[in-house]
Backbone as CSV, one residue per row, in Angstrom:
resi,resn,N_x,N_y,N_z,CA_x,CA_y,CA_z,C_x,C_y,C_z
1,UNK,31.347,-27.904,-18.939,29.988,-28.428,-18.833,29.383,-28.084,-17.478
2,UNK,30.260,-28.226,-16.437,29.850,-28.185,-15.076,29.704,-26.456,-14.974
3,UNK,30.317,-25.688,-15.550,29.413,-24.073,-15.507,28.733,-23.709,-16.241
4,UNK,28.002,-24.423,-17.013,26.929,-24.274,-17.605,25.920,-24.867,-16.955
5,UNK,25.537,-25.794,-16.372,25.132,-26.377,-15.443,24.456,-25.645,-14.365
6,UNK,25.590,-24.443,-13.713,24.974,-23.734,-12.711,24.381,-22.558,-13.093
7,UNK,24.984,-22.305,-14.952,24.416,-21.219,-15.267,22.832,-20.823,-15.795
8,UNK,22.180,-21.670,-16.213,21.240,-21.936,-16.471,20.298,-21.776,-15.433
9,UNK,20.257,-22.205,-14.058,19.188,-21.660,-13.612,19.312,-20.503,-12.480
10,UNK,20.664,-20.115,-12.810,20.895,-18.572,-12.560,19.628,-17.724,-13.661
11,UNK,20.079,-17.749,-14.945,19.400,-17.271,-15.876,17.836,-17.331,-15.687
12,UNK,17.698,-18.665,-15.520,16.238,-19.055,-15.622,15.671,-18.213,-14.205
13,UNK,16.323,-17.899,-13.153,15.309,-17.326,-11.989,15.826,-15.996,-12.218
14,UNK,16.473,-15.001,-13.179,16.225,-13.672,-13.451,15.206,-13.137,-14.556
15,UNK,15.338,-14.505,-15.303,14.197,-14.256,-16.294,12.590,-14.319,-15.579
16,UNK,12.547,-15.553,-14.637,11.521,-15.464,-13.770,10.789,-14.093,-12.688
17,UNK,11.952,-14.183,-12.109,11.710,-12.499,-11.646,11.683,-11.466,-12.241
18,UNK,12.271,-11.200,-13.778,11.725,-9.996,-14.665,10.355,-10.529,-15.100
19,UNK,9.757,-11.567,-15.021,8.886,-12.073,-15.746,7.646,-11.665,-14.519
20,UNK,7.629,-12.024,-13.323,7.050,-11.981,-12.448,6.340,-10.212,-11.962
21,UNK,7.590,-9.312,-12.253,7.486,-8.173,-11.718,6.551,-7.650,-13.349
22,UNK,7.273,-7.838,-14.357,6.320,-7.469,-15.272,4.761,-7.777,-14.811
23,UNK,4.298,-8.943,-14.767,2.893,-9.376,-14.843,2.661,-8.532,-13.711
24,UNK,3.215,-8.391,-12.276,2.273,-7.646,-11.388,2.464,-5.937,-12.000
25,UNK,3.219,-5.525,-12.429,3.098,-3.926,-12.922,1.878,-4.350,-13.957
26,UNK,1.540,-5.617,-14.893,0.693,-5.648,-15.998,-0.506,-5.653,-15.177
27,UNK,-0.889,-6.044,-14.158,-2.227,-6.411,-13.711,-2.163,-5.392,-12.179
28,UNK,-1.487,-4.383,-11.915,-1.552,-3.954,-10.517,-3.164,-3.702,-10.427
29,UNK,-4.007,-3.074,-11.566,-5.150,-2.741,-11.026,-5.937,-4.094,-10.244
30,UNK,-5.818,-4.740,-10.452,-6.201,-5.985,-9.843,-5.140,-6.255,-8.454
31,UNK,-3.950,-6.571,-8.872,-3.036,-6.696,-7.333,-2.841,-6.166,-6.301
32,UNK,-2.523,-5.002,-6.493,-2.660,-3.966,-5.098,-3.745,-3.933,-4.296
33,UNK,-5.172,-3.645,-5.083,-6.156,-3.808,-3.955,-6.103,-5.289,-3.522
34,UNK,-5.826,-6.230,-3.799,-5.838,-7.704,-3.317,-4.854,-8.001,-2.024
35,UNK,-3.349,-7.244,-2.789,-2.125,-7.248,-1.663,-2.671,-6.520,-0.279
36,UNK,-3.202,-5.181,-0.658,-4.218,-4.119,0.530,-5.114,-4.771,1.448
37,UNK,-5.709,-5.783,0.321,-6.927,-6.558,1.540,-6.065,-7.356,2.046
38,UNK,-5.236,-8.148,1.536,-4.450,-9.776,2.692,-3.712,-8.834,3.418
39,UNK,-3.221,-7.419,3.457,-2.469,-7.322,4.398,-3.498,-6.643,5.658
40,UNK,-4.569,-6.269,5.055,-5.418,-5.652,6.266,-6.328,-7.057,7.030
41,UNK,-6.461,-8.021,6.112,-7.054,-9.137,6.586,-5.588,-10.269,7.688
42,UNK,-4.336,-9.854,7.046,-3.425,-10.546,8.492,-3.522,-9.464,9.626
43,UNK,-3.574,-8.252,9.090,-3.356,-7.397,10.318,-4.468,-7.513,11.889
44,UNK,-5.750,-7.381,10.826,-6.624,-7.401,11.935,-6.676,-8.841,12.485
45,UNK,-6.393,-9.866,12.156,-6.707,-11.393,12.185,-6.666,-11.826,13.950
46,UNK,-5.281,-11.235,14.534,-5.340,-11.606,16.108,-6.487,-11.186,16.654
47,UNK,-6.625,-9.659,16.540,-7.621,-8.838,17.035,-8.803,-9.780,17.108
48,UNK,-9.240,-10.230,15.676,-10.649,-11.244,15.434,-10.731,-12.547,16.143
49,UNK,-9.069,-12.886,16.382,-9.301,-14.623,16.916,-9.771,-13.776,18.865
50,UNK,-8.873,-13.008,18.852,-9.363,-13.046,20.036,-10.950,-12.525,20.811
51,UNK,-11.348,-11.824,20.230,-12.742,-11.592,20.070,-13.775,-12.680,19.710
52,UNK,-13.045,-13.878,18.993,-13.941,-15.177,18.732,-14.031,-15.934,20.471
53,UNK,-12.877,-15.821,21.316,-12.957,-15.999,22.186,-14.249,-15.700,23.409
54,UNK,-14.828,-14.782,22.749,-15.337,-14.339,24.267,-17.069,-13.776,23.596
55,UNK,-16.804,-13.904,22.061,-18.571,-13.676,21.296,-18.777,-13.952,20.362
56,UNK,-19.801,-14.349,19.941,-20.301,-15.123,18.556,-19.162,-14.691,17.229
57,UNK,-19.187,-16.051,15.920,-17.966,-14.847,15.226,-18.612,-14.079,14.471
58,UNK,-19.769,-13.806,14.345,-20.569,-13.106,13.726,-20.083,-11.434,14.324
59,UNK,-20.391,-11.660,14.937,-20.291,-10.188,16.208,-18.916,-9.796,16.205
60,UNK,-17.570,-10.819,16.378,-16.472,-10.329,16.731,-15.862,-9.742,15.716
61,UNK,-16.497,-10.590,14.172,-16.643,-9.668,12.241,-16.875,-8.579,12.364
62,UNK,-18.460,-8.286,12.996,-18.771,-7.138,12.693,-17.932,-6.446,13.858
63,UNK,-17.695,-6.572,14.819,-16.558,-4.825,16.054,-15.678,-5.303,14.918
64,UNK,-15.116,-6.011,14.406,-13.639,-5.734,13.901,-13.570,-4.844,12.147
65,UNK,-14.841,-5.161,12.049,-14.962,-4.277,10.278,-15.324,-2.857,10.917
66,UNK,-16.106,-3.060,11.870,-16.741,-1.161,12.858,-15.387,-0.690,13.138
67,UNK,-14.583,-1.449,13.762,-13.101,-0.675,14.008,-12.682,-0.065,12.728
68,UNK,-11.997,-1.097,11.912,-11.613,-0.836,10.671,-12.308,0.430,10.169
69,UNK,-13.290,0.604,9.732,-14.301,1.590,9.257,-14.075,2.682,10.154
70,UNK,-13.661,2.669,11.475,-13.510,3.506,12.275,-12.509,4.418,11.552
71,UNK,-11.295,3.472,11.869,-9.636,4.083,11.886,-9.664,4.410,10.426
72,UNK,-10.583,3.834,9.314,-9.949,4.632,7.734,-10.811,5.742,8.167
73,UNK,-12.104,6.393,8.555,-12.714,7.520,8.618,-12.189,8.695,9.097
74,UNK,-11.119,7.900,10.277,-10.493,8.582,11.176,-9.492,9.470,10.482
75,UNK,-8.660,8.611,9.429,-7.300,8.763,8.752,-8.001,9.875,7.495
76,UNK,-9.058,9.135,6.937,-9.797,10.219,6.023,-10.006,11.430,6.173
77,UNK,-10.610,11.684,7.528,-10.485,13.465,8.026,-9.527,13.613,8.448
78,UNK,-8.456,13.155,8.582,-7.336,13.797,8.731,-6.352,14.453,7.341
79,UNK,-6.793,13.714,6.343,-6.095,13.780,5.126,-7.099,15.479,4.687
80,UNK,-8.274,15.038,5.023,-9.379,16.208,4.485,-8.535,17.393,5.128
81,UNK,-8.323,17.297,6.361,-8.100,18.381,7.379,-6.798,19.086,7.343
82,UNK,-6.194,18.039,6.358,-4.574,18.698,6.104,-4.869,19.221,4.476
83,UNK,-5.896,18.671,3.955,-5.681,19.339,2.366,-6.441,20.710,2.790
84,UNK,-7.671,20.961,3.443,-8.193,22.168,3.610,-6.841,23.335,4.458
85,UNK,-5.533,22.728,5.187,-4.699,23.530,5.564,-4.009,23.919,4.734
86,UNK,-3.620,23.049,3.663,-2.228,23.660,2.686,-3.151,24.098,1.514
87,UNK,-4.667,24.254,1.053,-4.866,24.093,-0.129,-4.485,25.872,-0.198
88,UNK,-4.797,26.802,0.807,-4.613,28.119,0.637,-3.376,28.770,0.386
89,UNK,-2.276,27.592,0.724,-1.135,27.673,0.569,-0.216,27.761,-0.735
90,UNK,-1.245,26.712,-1.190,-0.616,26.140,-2.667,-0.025,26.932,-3.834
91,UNK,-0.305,28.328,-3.655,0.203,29.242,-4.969,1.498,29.588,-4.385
92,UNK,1.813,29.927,-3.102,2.634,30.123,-2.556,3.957,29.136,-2.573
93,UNK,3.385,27.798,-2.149,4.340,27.207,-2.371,4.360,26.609,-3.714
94,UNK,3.751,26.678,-4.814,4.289,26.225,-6.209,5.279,27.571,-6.824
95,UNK,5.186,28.867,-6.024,6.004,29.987,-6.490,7.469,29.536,-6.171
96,UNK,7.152,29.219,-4.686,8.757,28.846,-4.372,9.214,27.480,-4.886
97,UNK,8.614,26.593,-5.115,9.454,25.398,-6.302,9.671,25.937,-7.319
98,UNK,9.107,26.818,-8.266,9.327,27.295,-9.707,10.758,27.989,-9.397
99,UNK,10.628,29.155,-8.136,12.004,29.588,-7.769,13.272,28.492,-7.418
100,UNK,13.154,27.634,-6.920,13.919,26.428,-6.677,14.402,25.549,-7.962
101,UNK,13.359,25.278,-8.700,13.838,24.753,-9.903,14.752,25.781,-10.994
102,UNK,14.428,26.818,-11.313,15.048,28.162,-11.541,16.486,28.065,-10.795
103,UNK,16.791,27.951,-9.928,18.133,28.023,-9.297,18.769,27.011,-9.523
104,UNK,18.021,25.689,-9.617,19.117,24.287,-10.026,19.132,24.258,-11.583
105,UNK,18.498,24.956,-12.734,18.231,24.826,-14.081,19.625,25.922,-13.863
106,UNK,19.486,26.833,-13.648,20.441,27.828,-13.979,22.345,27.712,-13.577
């Protein structure tokens, strides 16, 4: 009786956690951007308290969304600036994976 006892909510919190991971794979279009914002909304959060310190919080919102807006624009041309480097590349290197896959198939 007494290992059944402990077995049960062994069971019950794997079923929970298959249950859990299902619903967020069922709804990621909704979760991820949500998880994306709370983690960019803890990240910047010191930055903002301390800026409440010293100017309206109106103002210390807006430098801290101007930053933000900064650093994704920033990261954006950089992504641009690396696809315009490899895009000329690309036949080249899909020749040599086809050759690569060719050598591990064979």
């Amino acid at each position: 009786m007494r290992r059944a006892s402990k077995t049960v909510p062994i069971l019950l919190a794997i079923a929970v956690t298959f249950l859990a991971i299902w619903f967020l794979k069922a709804t990621k279009v909704i979760t991820m951007p949500l998880a994306f914002a709370f983690f960019i909304a803890v990240l910047v959060y010191p930055l903002q308290r301390w800026f409440n310190r010293y100017l309206p919080k109106w103002l210390s919102m807006l430098l801290v969304m101007l930053l933000l807006a900064g650093i994704f624009s920033l990261g954006i041309g950089a992504l641009v600036l690396s696809a315009e480097i490899v895009a000329p590349k690309l036949p080249e290197y899909a020749a040599r994976f086809q050759q690569f896959i060719q050598t591990i198939i064979s």
